Amino acid sequence: MNEQLALHTDKYQINMMYVHWAQGTDSQRAVFDVYFRKLPFGNGFAVAAGLERVIRYIEQLHFTEEDIAYLRTQEENYPEEFLDALRGYRFSGDIHAVPEGTVVFPNEPILRVQGRIFEVQLLETAILNFVNYQTLVATKAARVKQVAPNDTLLEFGTRRAQEADAAVWGARAAYVAGFDATSNLRVGKMFDIPVSGTHAHAWVQINDSEEEAFRKYAEVLPDQVTLLVDTYDTLKSGVPNAIRIGRELEARGKRMNAIRLDSGDLAYLSKKARKMLDDAGFEYVKIVATNDLDENIILNLKAEGARIDVWGVGTQLITAADQPALGGVYKLVAREKNGYYEPVIKISANPEKVTNPGVKDIYRIIIRETGKAKADYMALPHETDIRNGESIRLFDPVHSYLEEKVTDYDAIPLLKTIFKAGELVYQLPTLEEIRQYHQDQLKAFWPEYLRKLNPEGYRVHLSAELWKLKMELIRKYQF
Ligand SMILES: Nc1ncnc2c1ncn2[C@@H]1O[C@H](COP(=O)(O)OP(=O)(O)OP(=O)(O)O)[C@@H](O)[C@H]1O
Ligand SMILES: O=P(O)(O)OC[C@H]1O[C@H](OP(=O)(O)OP(=O)(O)O)[C@H](O)[C@@H]1O
Ligand SMILES: O=C(O)c1cccnc1
């Protein structure tokens, strides 16, 4: 994949780059944090995704001659020397990020970008575009996985996705969070994800009868016979015809895989169909369900005793229909001043929107006795107590009397070095490793934090020093 994405940015980024260049401040260094403030879908956690795309984007990032020519048409104030500076653009900064599949929480940096302002200002739009969408879909997929942990989950969303990139990267994000396959062959080819497919109503409709349609299909694709049984009448026609074809397949030494239900009351129909299949000796034939499914309908169907083994989930997942955007932001947290990084803050009347200043590390505090995560902890890089496992104070910034001392823990640093001085130093894990890592991540949390409805709020604490710094900066800018 060699996409030219330098112009995949908002014009204001180029304007700011130009002003820096014109003012001679383009080499001033700056640090930006990427984080979100609110969890989507009322979930208790989010699943970080998008890093692979960010890496590919940064690696190829340069302005082509066509890009330069286009910019010339867009802004007559951009002088040729500035356009030359864009021609020379290469990312030479540092990026730290949590690996894909990491369980993450509001207000903690999931990615940190550090470098010349000229270089790092450009990245905001594209990074947020990739990380927001992929994290959103991975989180939605994790919710689906949670209600059907032992069933097969198929991603069927391409036809309803917000265009091609969303279909592709959304399918990958779903796979990260535990889906088993996608219907999209290009996704399979690009990422080596298993691909799965049945057939549509059109195949039944184009034949003179349902039975003939099933027979022809089984004749030609005998090893992957999943028959869609709801075109005319699921129980009176579809399932009996599928059973007939199943018998013919057995006579050829083959086995029908499954039937697919795509309309009607999926609980009722799956139970009836299961009984019909079992009575005919087809206990091995699975039941696939589709039809605008999401985690809530799947949970309901399970509560109703539905006999469904495989769930095809499309529209609701790929469009994250109940919350179609994650509000991740890219915020300046430090700027170079006299050779040092000076922490900066953004004040807001809304306390949730006040930024956490400075270059910060994040740690996951795992209590040794239980092996479970207690909280996440943000600290300034020179703070050694957390790194050395010394006793630390976790205090509630709002209810400061709720202070707690923590000892006997492991502090797991969450941010990994991805780019160092422009060089990719991160060994990209395989998708299989990412999936496994994600499942391992979940094991470190008490179920209270993971439950889909009204989860407990997991805390992200600031070290006392970071808290003090934040308060000082708030006071400094109070009018
Ligand atoms: N037993 C059930 N409990 C809860 N929700 C269900 C159950 N059975 C199906 N659903 C869901 O209810 C919705 C019903 O969709 P819809 O009203 O389009 O009906 P339909 O039977 O699919 O009709 P159509 O033939 O037009 O597709 C779907 O999202 C489906 O997944
Ligand atoms: O419902 P979703 O979760 O989005 O899953 C994908 C849907 O796409 C197909 O329907 P569509 O009506 O497009 O075509 P069909 O004729 O094959 O049913 C399929 O039958 C699913 O219902
Ligand atoms: O293979 C299927 O059954 C399928 C694929 C995409 C969308 N709906 C169904």
CSV table of C-alpha atoms and ligand atoms in Angstrom, one decimal, residues 156 159-160 199-202 228 260 262 290-293 312-316, ligand 2:
chain,number,residue,atom,x,y,z
A,156,PHE,CA,-20.3,-8.5,7.0
A,159,ARG,CA,-21.9,-2.9,1.7
A,160,ARG,CA,-23.1,-0.6,4.5
A,199,HIS,CA,-25.0,-16.7,-0.7
A,200,ALA,CA,-27.6,-14.1,-1.2
A,201,HIS,CA,-31.4,-14.2,-1.8
A,202,ALA,CA,-30.6,-13.4,-5.4
A,228,LEU,CA,-30.0,-19.1,3.1
A,260,ARG,CA,-28.6,-19.0,7.4
A,262,ASP,CA,-31.9,-13.5,7.7
A,290,THR,CA,-27.9,-12.2,10.1
A,291,ASN,CA,-30.2,-9.2,10.0
A,292,ASP,CA,-29.1,-5.9,11.5
A,293,LEU,CA,-27.6,-7.6,14.5
A,312,GLY,CA,-23.0,-12.3,10.8
A,313,VAL,CA,-22.7,-8.6,11.9
A,314,GLY,CA,-22.6,-5.8,9.3
A,315,THR,CA,-24.2,-2.4,9.4
A,316,GLN,CA,-24.4,-1.9,13.2
B,2,LIG,O1,-27.7,-6.9,8.4
B,2,LIG,P1,-26.3,-6.6,8.5
B,2,LIG,O2,-25.8,-6.7,9.9
B,2,LIG,O3,-26.0,-5.3,7.9
B,2,LIG,O4,-25.5,-7.7,7.8
B,2,LIG,C1,-25.3,-7.8,6.4
B,2,LIG,C2,-26.6,-8.0,5.7
B,2,LIG,O5,-26.3,-7.9,4.3
B,2,LIG,C3,-27.1,-8.8,3.6
B,2,LIG,O6,-28.4,-8.2,3.4
B,2,LIG,P2,-28.9,-7.5,2.1
B,2,LIG,O7,-30.3,-7.1,2.3
B,2,LIG,O8,-27.9,-6.4,1.7
B,2,LIG,O9,-28.7,-8.6,1.0
B,2,LIG,P3,-29.4,-10.0,0.9
B,2,LIG,O10,-30.3,-9.9,-0.3
B,2,LIG,O11,-28.3,-10.9,0.7
B,2,LIG,O12,-30.2,-10.2,2.2
B,2,LIG,C4,-27.2,-9.9,4.6
B,2,LIG,O13,-28.3,-10.7,4.3
B,2,LIG,C5,-27.3,-9.3,5.9
B,2,LIG,O14,-28.6,-9.2,6.4
